[in-house]
PDB file of C-alpha atoms and ligand atoms in Angstrom:
ATOM      1  CA  MET A   1       8.186 -15.372  17.287  1.00  0.00           C
ATOM      2  CA  THR A   2       9.643 -18.838  16.795  1.00  0.00           C
ATOM      3  CA  PRO A   3      12.892 -18.911  14.789  1.00  0.00           C
ATOM      4  CA  VAL A   4      11.277 -21.234  12.215  1.00  0.00           C
ATOM      5  CA  TYR A   5       8.601 -18.701  11.236  1.00  0.00           C
ATOM      6  CA  VAL A   6       8.554 -18.510   7.443  1.00  0.00           C
ATOM      7  CA  PRO A   7       6.359 -15.830   5.850  1.00  0.00           C
ATOM      8  CA  HIS A   8       4.353 -16.722   2.772  1.00  0.00           C
ATOM      9  CA  HIS A   9       6.413 -15.417  -0.128  1.00  0.00           C
ATOM     10  CA  ARG A  10       6.742 -15.461  -3.895  1.00  0.00           C
ATOM     11  CA  VAL A  11       9.699 -14.973  -6.213  1.00  0.00           C
ATOM     12  CA  GLU A  12       9.182 -13.602  -9.741  1.00  0.00           C
ATOM     13  CA  GLY A  13      11.451 -12.205 -12.420  1.00  0.00           C
ATOM     14  CA  PRO A  14      14.537 -13.354 -14.305  1.00  0.00           C
ATOM     15  CA  PRO A  15      16.373 -16.123 -12.355  1.00  0.00           C
ATOM     16  CA  GLY A  16      19.823 -14.515 -12.702  1.00  0.00           C
ATOM     17  CA  ALA A  17      18.720 -10.975 -11.883  1.00  0.00           C
ATOM     18  CA  PRO A  18      19.588  -9.140  -8.644  1.00  0.00           C
ATOM     19  CA  VAL A  19      17.087  -9.660  -5.840  1.00  0.00           C
ATOM     20  CA  LEU A  20      14.618  -6.955  -4.785  1.00  0.00           C
ATOM     21  CA  VAL A  21      12.484  -7.581  -1.692  1.00  0.00           C
ATOM     22  CA  LEU A  22       9.070  -5.869  -1.505  1.00  0.00           C
ATOM     23  CA  GLY A  23       7.394  -5.424   1.898  1.00  0.00           C
ATOM     24  CA  PRO A  24       3.657  -4.683   2.310  1.00  0.00           C
ATOM     25  CA  SER A  25       1.817  -2.499   4.837  1.00  0.00           C
ATOM     26  CA  LEU A  26      -0.456  -3.302   7.753  1.00  0.00           C
ATOM     27  CA  GLY A  27      -3.699  -4.805   6.439  1.00  0.00           C
ATOM     28  CA  THR A  28      -2.464  -5.439   2.898  1.00  0.00           C
ATOM     29  CA  THR A  29      -0.843  -8.400   1.159  1.00  0.00           C
ATOM     30  CA  MET A  30       2.019  -8.750  -1.284  1.00  0.00           C
ATOM     31  CA  ASP A  31      -0.532  -7.761  -3.962  1.00  0.00           C
ATOM     32  CA  LEU A  32      -0.147  -4.185  -2.745  1.00  0.00           C
ATOM     33  CA  TRP A  33       2.856  -4.210  -5.096  1.00  0.00           C
ATOM     34  CA  GLN A  34       0.889  -5.422  -8.140  1.00  0.00           C
ATOM     35  CA  PRO A  35       0.955  -1.980  -9.871  1.00  0.00           C
ATOM     36  CA  GLN A  36       4.764  -1.937  -9.724  1.00  0.00           C
ATOM     37  CA  LEU A  37       5.324  -5.616 -10.515  1.00  0.00           C
ATOM     38  CA  PRO A  38       5.434  -5.606 -14.353  1.00  0.00           C
ATOM     39  CA  GLU A  39       8.116  -2.916 -14.397  1.00  0.00           C
ATOM     40  CA  LEU A  40      10.159  -4.230 -11.452  1.00  0.00           C
ATOM     41  CA  THR A  41      10.238  -7.854 -12.667  1.00  0.00           C
ATOM     42  CA  ARG A  42      11.793  -6.749 -15.961  1.00  0.00           C
ATOM     43  CA  SER A  43      15.210  -6.333 -14.373  1.00  0.00           C
ATOM     44  CA  TRP A  44      14.849  -7.658 -10.820  1.00  0.00           C
ATOM     45  CA  ARG A  45      14.188 -11.010  -9.234  1.00  0.00           C
ATOM     46  CA  VAL A  46      11.395  -9.777  -7.000  1.00  0.00           C
ATOM     47  CA  LEU A  47      10.803 -11.462  -3.636  1.00  0.00           C
ATOM     48  CA  ARG A  48       7.455 -10.465  -2.121  1.00  0.00           C
ATOM     49  CA  TYR A  49       6.238 -11.611   1.284  1.00  0.00           C
ATOM     50  CA  ASP A  50       3.112 -11.374   3.443  1.00  0.00           C
ATOM     51  CA  LEU A  51       3.033 -10.050   7.015  1.00  0.00           C
ATOM     52  CA  PRO A  52       1.925 -12.412   9.819  1.00  0.00           C
ATOM     53  CA  GLY A  53      -1.724 -13.419   9.420  1.00  0.00           C
ATOM     54  CA  HIS A  54      -1.941 -11.400   6.193  1.00  0.00           C
ATOM     55  CA  GLY A  55      -2.383 -12.988   2.744  1.00  0.00           C
ATOM     56  CA  GLY A  56      -0.941 -16.503   2.923  1.00  0.00           C
ATOM     57  CA  SER A  57       1.290 -16.055   5.995  1.00  0.00           C
ATOM     58  CA  PRO A  58       0.554 -18.003   9.180  1.00  0.00           C
ATOM     59  CA  VAL A  59       0.048 -16.252  12.516  1.00  0.00           C
ATOM     60  CA  PRO A  60       3.147 -16.765  14.699  1.00  0.00           C
ATOM     61  CA  ALA A  61       2.698 -18.451  18.067  1.00  0.00           C
ATOM     62  CA  GLY A  62       3.081 -15.491  20.429  1.00  0.00           C
ATOM     63  CA  PRO A  63       4.049 -11.843  20.136  1.00  0.00           C
ATOM     64  CA  PHE A  64       6.594 -10.589  17.640  1.00  0.00           C
ATOM     65  CA  THR A  65       8.525  -7.399  16.970  1.00  0.00           C
ATOM     66  CA  VAL A  66       9.561  -5.548  13.825  1.00  0.00           C
ATOM     67  CA  ALA A  67      13.044  -6.956  14.461  1.00  0.00           C
ATOM     68  CA  ASP A  68      11.574 -10.486  14.316  1.00  0.00           C
ATOM     69  CA  LEU A  69      10.014  -9.635  10.956  1.00  0.00           C
ATOM     70  CA  ALA A  70      13.356  -8.306   9.690  1.00  0.00           C
ATOM     71  CA  ASP A  71      15.058 -11.520  10.795  1.00  0.00           C
ATOM     72  CA  ALA A  72      12.395 -13.525   8.941  1.00  0.00           C
ATOM     73  CA  VAL A  73      13.177 -11.543   5.764  1.00  0.00           C
ATOM     74  CA  ALA A  74      16.901 -12.241   6.242  1.00  0.00           C
ATOM     75  CA  ALA A  75      16.028 -15.941   6.445  1.00  0.00           C
ATOM     76  CA  LEU A  76      14.045 -15.636   3.204  1.00  0.00           C
ATOM     77  CA  LEU A  77      17.144 -14.156   1.553  1.00  0.00           C
ATOM     78  CA  ASP A  78      19.070 -17.218   2.728  1.00  0.00           C
ATOM     79  CA  ARG A  79      16.405 -19.453   1.187  1.00  0.00           C
ATOM     80  CA  VAL A  80      16.667 -17.821  -2.225  1.00  0.00           C
ATOM     81  CA  GLY A  81      20.462 -17.749  -2.047  1.00  0.00           C
ATOM     82  CA  ALA A  82      20.770 -13.962  -1.984  1.00  0.00           C
ATOM     83  CA  GLY A  83      23.607 -12.444   0.037  1.00  0.00           C
ATOM     84  CA  ALA A  84      22.643  -8.834  -0.502  1.00  0.00           C
ATOM     85  CA  ALA A  85      19.391  -7.484  -1.927  1.00  0.00           C
ATOM     86  CA  ALA A  86      17.608  -4.242  -2.564  1.00  0.00           C
ATOM     87  CA  TYR A  87      14.587  -3.652  -0.338  1.00  0.00           C
ATOM     88  CA  ALA A  88      11.490  -1.514  -0.827  1.00  0.00           C
ATOM     89  CA  GLY A  89       8.702  -1.449   1.755  1.00  0.00           C
ATOM     90  CA  VAL A  90       5.483   0.410   2.479  1.00  0.00           C
ATOM     91  CA  SER A  91       4.757   1.644   6.016  1.00  0.00           C
ATOM     92  CA  LEU A  92       5.193  -1.410   8.325  1.00  0.00           C
ATOM     93  CA  GLY A  93       6.979  -3.076   5.407  1.00  0.00           C
ATOM     94  CA  GLY A  94       9.286  -0.050   5.300  1.00  0.00           C
ATOM     95  CA  ALA A  95       9.934  -0.314   9.035  1.00  0.00           C
ATOM     96  CA  VAL A  96      10.997  -3.918   8.423  1.00  0.00           C
ATOM     97  CA  GLY A  97      13.429  -2.693   5.749  1.00  0.00           C
ATOM     98  CA  THR A  98      14.920   0.006   7.984  1.00  0.00           C
ATOM     99  CA  THR A  99      15.348  -2.561  10.744  1.00  0.00           C
ATOM    100  CA  LEU A 100      16.943  -5.100   8.402  1.00  0.00           C
ATOM    101  CA  ALA A 101      19.367  -2.397   7.219  1.00  0.00           C
ATOM    102  CA  LEU A 102      20.320  -1.761  10.861  1.00  0.00           C
ATOM    103  CA  ARG A 103      20.559  -5.410  11.946  1.00  0.00           C
ATOM    104  CA  ALA A 104      22.210  -6.805   8.825  1.00  0.00           C
ATOM    105  CA  PRO A 105      23.758  -3.894   6.896  1.00  0.00           C
ATOM    106  CA  GLY A 106      25.574  -6.204   4.491  1.00  0.00           C
ATOM    107  CA  ARG A 107      22.275  -7.621   3.248  1.00  0.00           C
ATOM    108  CA  VAL A 108      20.579  -4.371   2.231  1.00  0.00           C
ATOM    109  CA  ALA A 109      22.375  -2.909  -0.765  1.00  0.00           C
ATOM    110  CA  SER A 110      19.737  -0.273  -1.506  1.00  0.00           C
ATOM    111  CA  LEU A 111      16.674   0.848   0.426  1.00  0.00           C
ATOM    112  CA  VAL A 112      13.373   2.490  -0.554  1.00  0.00           C
ATOM    113  CA  LEU A 113      11.049   3.580   2.253  1.00  0.00           C
ATOM    114  CA  VAL A 114       7.504   4.331   1.081  1.00  0.00           C
ATOM    115  CA  CYS A 115       4.968   6.139   3.304  1.00  0.00           C
ATOM    116  CA  THR A 116       6.642   4.998   6.472  1.00  0.00           C
ATOM    117  CA  SER A 117       8.282   6.304   9.620  1.00  0.00           C
ATOM    118  CA  PRO A 118      10.988   5.710  12.209  1.00  0.00           C
ATOM    119  CA  ARG A 119       8.206   5.828  14.843  1.00  0.00           C
ATOM    120  CA  PHE A 120       4.474   5.441  14.228  1.00  0.00           C
ATOM    121  CA  GLY A 121       3.300   7.800  16.959  1.00  0.00           C
ATOM    122  CA  ASP A 122       2.394   6.988  20.541  1.00  0.00           C
ATOM    123  CA  PRO A 123       1.997   3.306  21.423  1.00  0.00           C
ATOM    124  CA  GLY A 124      -1.443   3.814  23.047  1.00  0.00           C
ATOM    125  CA  PRO A 125      -3.595   4.006  19.896  1.00  0.00           C
ATOM    126  CA  TRP A 126      -1.857   0.921  18.449  1.00  0.00           C
ATOM    127  CA  ARG A 127      -2.539  -1.031  21.640  1.00  0.00           C
ATOM    128  CA  ASP A 128      -6.162   0.159  21.521  1.00  0.00           C
ATOM    129  CA  ARG A 129      -6.473  -0.906  17.885  1.00  0.00           C
ATOM    130  CA  ALA A 130      -4.980  -4.312  18.674  1.00  0.00           C
ATOM    131  CA  ALA A 131      -7.488  -4.770  21.516  1.00  0.00           C
ATOM    132  CA  LEU A 132     -10.396  -3.669  19.278  1.00  0.00           C
ATOM    133  CA  VAL A 133      -9.469  -6.139  16.539  1.00  0.00           C
ATOM    134  CA  ARG A 134      -8.900  -8.981  19.004  1.00  0.00           C
ATOM    135  CA  ARG A 135     -12.384  -8.321  20.371  1.00  0.00           C
ATOM    136  CA  ASP A 136     -14.407  -7.416  17.265  1.00  0.00           C
ATOM    137  CA  GLY A 137     -12.350  -8.661  14.308  1.00  0.00           C
ATOM    138  CA  VAL A 138     -10.980  -6.552  11.450  1.00  0.00           C
ATOM    139  CA  GLU A 139     -14.326  -5.171  10.230  1.00  0.00           C
ATOM    140  CA  PRO A 140     -14.251  -1.954  12.331  1.00  0.00           C
ATOM    141  CA  VAL A 141     -10.845  -0.983  10.896  1.00  0.00           C
ATOM    142  CA  ALA A 142     -11.764  -2.196   7.395  1.00  0.00           C
ATOM    143  CA  ARG A 143     -14.824   0.093   7.312  1.00  0.00           C
ATOM    144  CA  THR A 144     -12.640   3.187   7.658  1.00  0.00           C
ATOM    145  CA  ALA A 145      -9.521   1.954   5.836  1.00  0.00           C
ATOM    146  CA  ALA A 146     -10.189   3.687   2.499  1.00  0.00           C
ATOM    147  CA  ASP A 147     -10.310   7.061   4.293  1.00  0.00           C
ATOM    148  CA  ARG A 148      -6.918   6.411   5.907  1.00  0.00           C
ATOM    149  CA  TRP A 149      -5.253   4.959   2.822  1.00  0.00           C
ATOM    150  CA  PHE A 150      -6.447   7.080  -0.102  1.00  0.00           C
ATOM    151  CA  THR A 151      -7.428  10.604  -1.065  1.00  0.00           C
ATOM    152  CA  PRO A 152     -11.199  11.156  -1.353  1.00  0.00           C
ATOM    153  CA  SER A 153     -11.142  11.187  -5.167  1.00  0.00           C
ATOM    154  CA  PHE A 154      -9.567   7.713  -5.531  1.00  0.00           C
ATOM    155  CA  THR A 155     -12.040   5.167  -6.902  1.00  0.00           C
ATOM    156  CA  GLY A 156      -9.936   1.980  -6.740  1.00  0.00           C
ATOM    157  CA  ALA A 157      -9.886   1.336  -2.981  1.00  0.00           C
ATOM    158  CA  GLU A 158     -12.013  -1.813  -2.878  1.00  0.00           C
ATOM    159  CA  PRO A 159      -9.373  -4.478  -3.731  1.00  0.00           C
ATOM    160  CA  TYR A 160      -7.083  -3.064  -1.047  1.00  0.00           C
ATOM    161  CA  VAL A 161      -9.811  -2.958   1.599  1.00  0.00           C
ATOM    162  CA  ALA A 162     -10.617  -6.573   0.643  1.00  0.00           C
ATOM    163  CA  MET A 163      -7.030  -7.493   1.584  1.00  0.00           C
ATOM    164  CA  LEU A 164      -7.670  -6.110   5.072  1.00  0.00           C
ATOM    165  CA  ARG A 165     -11.013  -7.940   5.322  1.00  0.00           C
ATOM    166  CA  GLY A 166      -9.134 -11.168   4.558  1.00  0.00           C
ATOM    167  CA  THR A 167      -6.560 -10.618   7.314  1.00  0.00           C
ATOM    168  CA  ASP A 168      -6.509 -12.790  10.429  1.00  0.00           C
ATOM    169  CA  PRO A 169      -7.437 -10.586  13.452  1.00  0.00           C
ATOM    170  CA  GLU A 170      -4.630 -11.964  15.629  1.00  0.00           C
ATOM    171  CA  GLY A 171      -2.080 -11.376  12.852  1.00  0.00           C
ATOM    172  CA  TYR A 172      -3.337  -7.807  12.410  1.00  0.00           C
ATOM    173  CA  ALA A 173      -3.317  -7.179  16.173  1.00  0.00           C
ATOM    174  CA  GLY A 174       0.193  -8.613  16.493  1.00  0.00           C
ATOM    175  CA  CYS A 175       1.394  -6.185  13.808  1.00  0.00           C
ATOM    176  CA  CYS A 176      -0.260  -3.289  15.717  1.00  0.00           C
ATOM    177  CA  ASP A 177       1.665  -4.341  18.839  1.00  0.00           C
ATOM    178  CA  ALA A 178       4.890  -4.483  16.812  1.00  0.00           C
ATOM    179  CA  LEU A 179       4.203  -0.953  15.493  1.00  0.00           C
ATOM    180  CA  ALA A 180       3.531   0.276  19.049  1.00  0.00           C
ATOM    181  CA  ASP A 181       7.007  -0.827  20.158  1.00  0.00           C
ATOM    182  CA  PHE A 182       8.844   0.368  17.049  1.00  0.00           C
ATOM    183  CA  ASP A 183      11.193   3.349  17.354  1.00  0.00           C
ATOM    184  CA  VAL A 184      14.467   3.557  15.421  1.00  0.00           C
ATOM    185  CA  THR A 185      14.662   7.361  15.413  1.00  0.00           C
ATOM    186  CA  ALA A 186      17.943   7.500  17.327  1.00  0.00           C
ATOM    187  CA  ARG A 187      19.544   4.873  15.100  1.00  0.00           C
ATOM    188  CA  LEU A 188      18.809   6.397  11.692  1.00  0.00           C
ATOM    189  CA  PRO A 189      22.368   7.798  11.310  1.00  0.00           C
ATOM    190  CA  GLU A 190      23.606   4.171  11.399  1.00  0.00           C
ATOM    191  CA  VAL A 191      21.721   3.215   8.207  1.00  0.00           C
ATOM    192  CA  SER A 192      24.427   2.799   5.586  1.00  0.00           C
ATOM    193  CA  ALA A 193      22.321   1.616   2.629  1.00  0.00           C
ATOM    194  CA  PRO A 194      21.718   4.247  -0.052  1.00  0.00           C
ATOM    195  CA  THR A 195      18.155   5.261   0.758  1.00  0.00           C
ATOM    196  CA  LEU A 196      15.232   6.921  -0.971  1.00  0.00           C
ATOM    197  CA  VAL A 197      12.227   8.039   1.065  1.00  0.00           C
ATOM    198  CA  ILE A 198       8.909   8.356  -0.810  1.00  0.00           C
ATOM    199  CA  ALA A 199       5.950  10.108   0.810  1.00  0.00           C
ATOM    200  CA  GLY A 200       2.336  10.682  -0.171  1.00  0.00           C
ATOM    201  CA  ALA A 201       1.645  14.416   0.095  1.00  0.00           C
ATOM    202  CA  GLN A 202      -1.811  13.699   1.584  1.00  0.00           C
ATOM    203  CA  ASP A 203      -0.758  10.743   3.781  1.00  0.00           C
ATOM    204  CA  GLY A 204      -2.723  10.874   7.059  1.00  0.00           C
ATOM    205  CA  PRO A 205      -1.218   7.941   9.052  1.00  0.00           C
ATOM    206  CA  THR A 206       2.386   8.883   8.191  1.00  0.00           C
ATOM    207  CA  PRO A 207       2.365  12.468   6.882  1.00  0.00           C
ATOM    208  CA  PRO A 208       5.539  13.805   5.255  1.00  0.00           C
ATOM    209  CA  ALA A 209       6.014  16.218   8.160  1.00  0.00           C
ATOM    210  CA  GLY A 210       7.195  14.290  11.206  1.00  0.00           C
ATOM    211  CA  HIS A 211       7.620  10.946   9.424  1.00  0.00           C
ATOM    212  CA  ALA A 212       9.165  10.969   5.919  1.00  0.00           C
ATOM    213  CA  ASP A 213      11.136  14.111   6.700  1.00  0.00           C
ATOM    214  CA  ARG A 214      12.566  12.504   9.851  1.00  0.00           C
ATOM    215  CA  LEU A 215      13.710   9.495   7.847  1.00  0.00           C
ATOM    216  CA  ALA A 216      15.225  11.679   5.141  1.00  0.00           C
ATOM    217  CA  GLU A 217      16.977  13.940   7.652  1.00  0.00           C
ATOM    218  CA  GLY A 218      18.179  11.089   9.865  1.00  0.00           C
ATOM    219  CA  ILE A 219      19.518   8.630   7.272  1.00  0.00           C
ATOM    220  CA  PRO A 220      22.802   9.840   5.799  1.00  0.00           C
ATOM    221  CA  ASP A 221      22.418  11.214   2.240  1.00  0.00           C
ATOM    222  CA  ALA A 222      18.838   9.934   1.897  1.00  0.00           C
ATOM    223  CA  GLY A 223      16.729  11.365  -0.919  1.00  0.00           C
ATOM    224  CA  LEU A 224      13.090  12.407  -0.509  1.00  0.00           C
ATOM    225  CA  VAL A 225      10.313  12.363  -3.111  1.00  0.00           C
ATOM    226  CA  VAL A 226       6.849  13.650  -2.159  1.00  0.00           C
ATOM    227  CA  VAL A 227       4.127  12.373  -4.494  1.00  0.00           C
ATOM    228  CA  GLU A 228       1.199  14.747  -4.966  1.00  0.00           C
ATOM    229  CA  GLY A 229      -2.336  13.357  -5.179  1.00  0.00           C
ATOM    230  CA  ALA A 230      -1.496  10.366  -3.003  1.00  0.00           C
ATOM    231  CA  ALA A 231      -2.185   9.418   0.605  1.00  0.00           C
ATOM    232  CA  HIS A 232      -0.865   6.408   2.586  1.00  0.00           C
ATOM    233  CA  LEU A 233      -0.896   3.761  -0.153  1.00  0.00           C
ATOM    234  CA  ALA A 234       0.816   6.060  -2.628  1.00  0.00           C
ATOM    235  CA  GLY A 235       2.007   3.262  -4.921  1.00  0.00           C
ATOM    236  CA  ALA A 236      -1.584   2.114  -5.435  1.00  0.00           C
ATOM    237  CA  GLU A 237      -3.048   5.572  -5.955  1.00  0.00           C
ATOM    238  CA  ARG A 238      -0.225   7.048  -8.076  1.00  0.00           C
ATOM    239  CA  PRO A 239       1.607   3.976  -9.449  1.00  0.00           C
ATOM    240  CA  GLY A 240       3.543   5.824 -12.166  1.00  0.00           C
ATOM    241  CA  PRO A 241       5.479   8.356 -10.070  1.00  0.00           C
ATOM    242  CA  VAL A 242       6.160   5.799  -7.336  1.00  0.00           C
ATOM    243  CA  THR A 243       7.422   3.159  -9.784  1.00  0.00           C
ATOM    244  CA  ASP A 244       9.581   5.727 -11.545  1.00  0.00           C
ATOM    245  CA  ALA A 245      11.130   6.953  -8.286  1.00  0.00           C
ATOM    246  CA  ILE A 246      11.902   3.398  -7.168  1.00  0.00           C
ATOM    247  CA  THR A 247      13.468   2.272 -10.435  1.00  0.00           C
ATOM    248  CA  ALA A 248      15.540   5.460 -10.751  1.00  0.00           C
ATOM    249  CA  HIS A 249      16.916   4.995  -7.221  1.00  0.00           C
ATOM    250  CA  LEU A 250      17.659   1.295  -7.670  1.00  0.00           C
ATOM    251  CA  ASP A 251      19.285   1.815 -11.062  1.00  0.00           C
ATOM    252  CA  ARG A 252      21.460   4.565  -9.602  1.00  0.00           C
ATOM    253  CA  THR A 253      22.475   2.789  -6.401  1.00  0.00           C
ATOM    254  CA  TRP A 254      22.731  -0.938  -7.006  1.00  0.00           C
ATOM    255  CA  LYS A 255      23.174  -3.157 -10.014  1.00  0.00           C
ATOM    256  CA  GLY A 256      23.180  -6.447  -8.200  1.00  0.00           C
ATOM    257  CA  THR A 257      26.547  -7.390  -6.861  1.00  0.00           C
ATOM    258  CA  GLY A 258      26.833  -9.379  -3.635  1.00  0.00           C
ATOM    259  CA  ARG A 259      24.835 -12.481  -4.573  1.00  0.00           C
TER     260      ARG A 259
HETATM  261  O1  LIG B   1      -4.276   1.450   8.256  1.00  0.00           O
HETATM  262  C1  LIG B   1      -3.776   2.398   8.845  1.00  0.00           C
HETATM  263  O2  LIG B   1      -4.380   3.046   9.699  1.00  0.00           O
HETATM  264  C2  LIG B   1      -2.326   2.771   8.591  1.00  0.00           C
HETATM  265  C3  LIG B   1      -1.481   1.944   9.457  1.00  0.00           C
HETATM  266  C4  LIG B   1      -0.061   2.302   9.403  1.00  0.00           C
HETATM  267  O3  LIG B   1       0.321   3.452   9.410  1.00  0.00           O
HETATM  268  C5  LIG B   1       0.908   1.186   9.321  1.00  0.00           C
HETATM  269  C6  LIG B   1       0.899   0.514   7.976  1.00  0.00           C
HETATM  270  O4  LIG B   1       0.190   0.944   7.061  1.00  0.00           O
HETATM  271  O5  LIG B   1       1.675  -0.463   7.813  1.00  0.00           O
END
């Protein structure tokens, strides 16, 4: 990724408030965070961004890693004049937050990792998915997205699947390649930010067992909340419990020094 890559981003909330960065998941845009936004923008200056080729973000020229995405978020913090910030991210967006906390510990004052993992399984299926999308576009993965993202009883999947249908295939494939290469399992004990891990009890792509529990066990003093009745996009399916867990953790761990 070129060093000048700037993700599409938006800043909302009181100008003097502490900064909270919100990272989205593969196939979604910053609007993934819409259910949490009214509450979070009451006391935080919320910086949301889009992944490469997702929402309003351009597709970088060439391959990129999760570390590149973390560096791009650090550059966004520079742009908004934030030294340290809180960070909350879903799945790939959570991986970006974990990586930022490892690469620039002074910039992540508090961390919330939602439905994510230190390693998203074997690289092979991610490479296969990248190849499929490069060949056939995003429609094959969009058709089955609701089944991966939500429990069967959820009726509000359509706006989220529409985000995936609007994603550039090369941007989506590049994110799959970045997920294939991502593994910070051995480095979790180095994360110094106070961390809360949130899992969806019925999450298929990143189930609590083997993903959230690894984060919570590996990151020193991390908390773990498992939300019942939610799958991979837990904050969309069960907004209340997820919002409450995030705000409680942020209120407890960081009040916005370091700007
Ligand atoms: O859409 C999926 O299959 C889930 C992909 C995943 O686990 C990474 C992400 O949601 O960012």
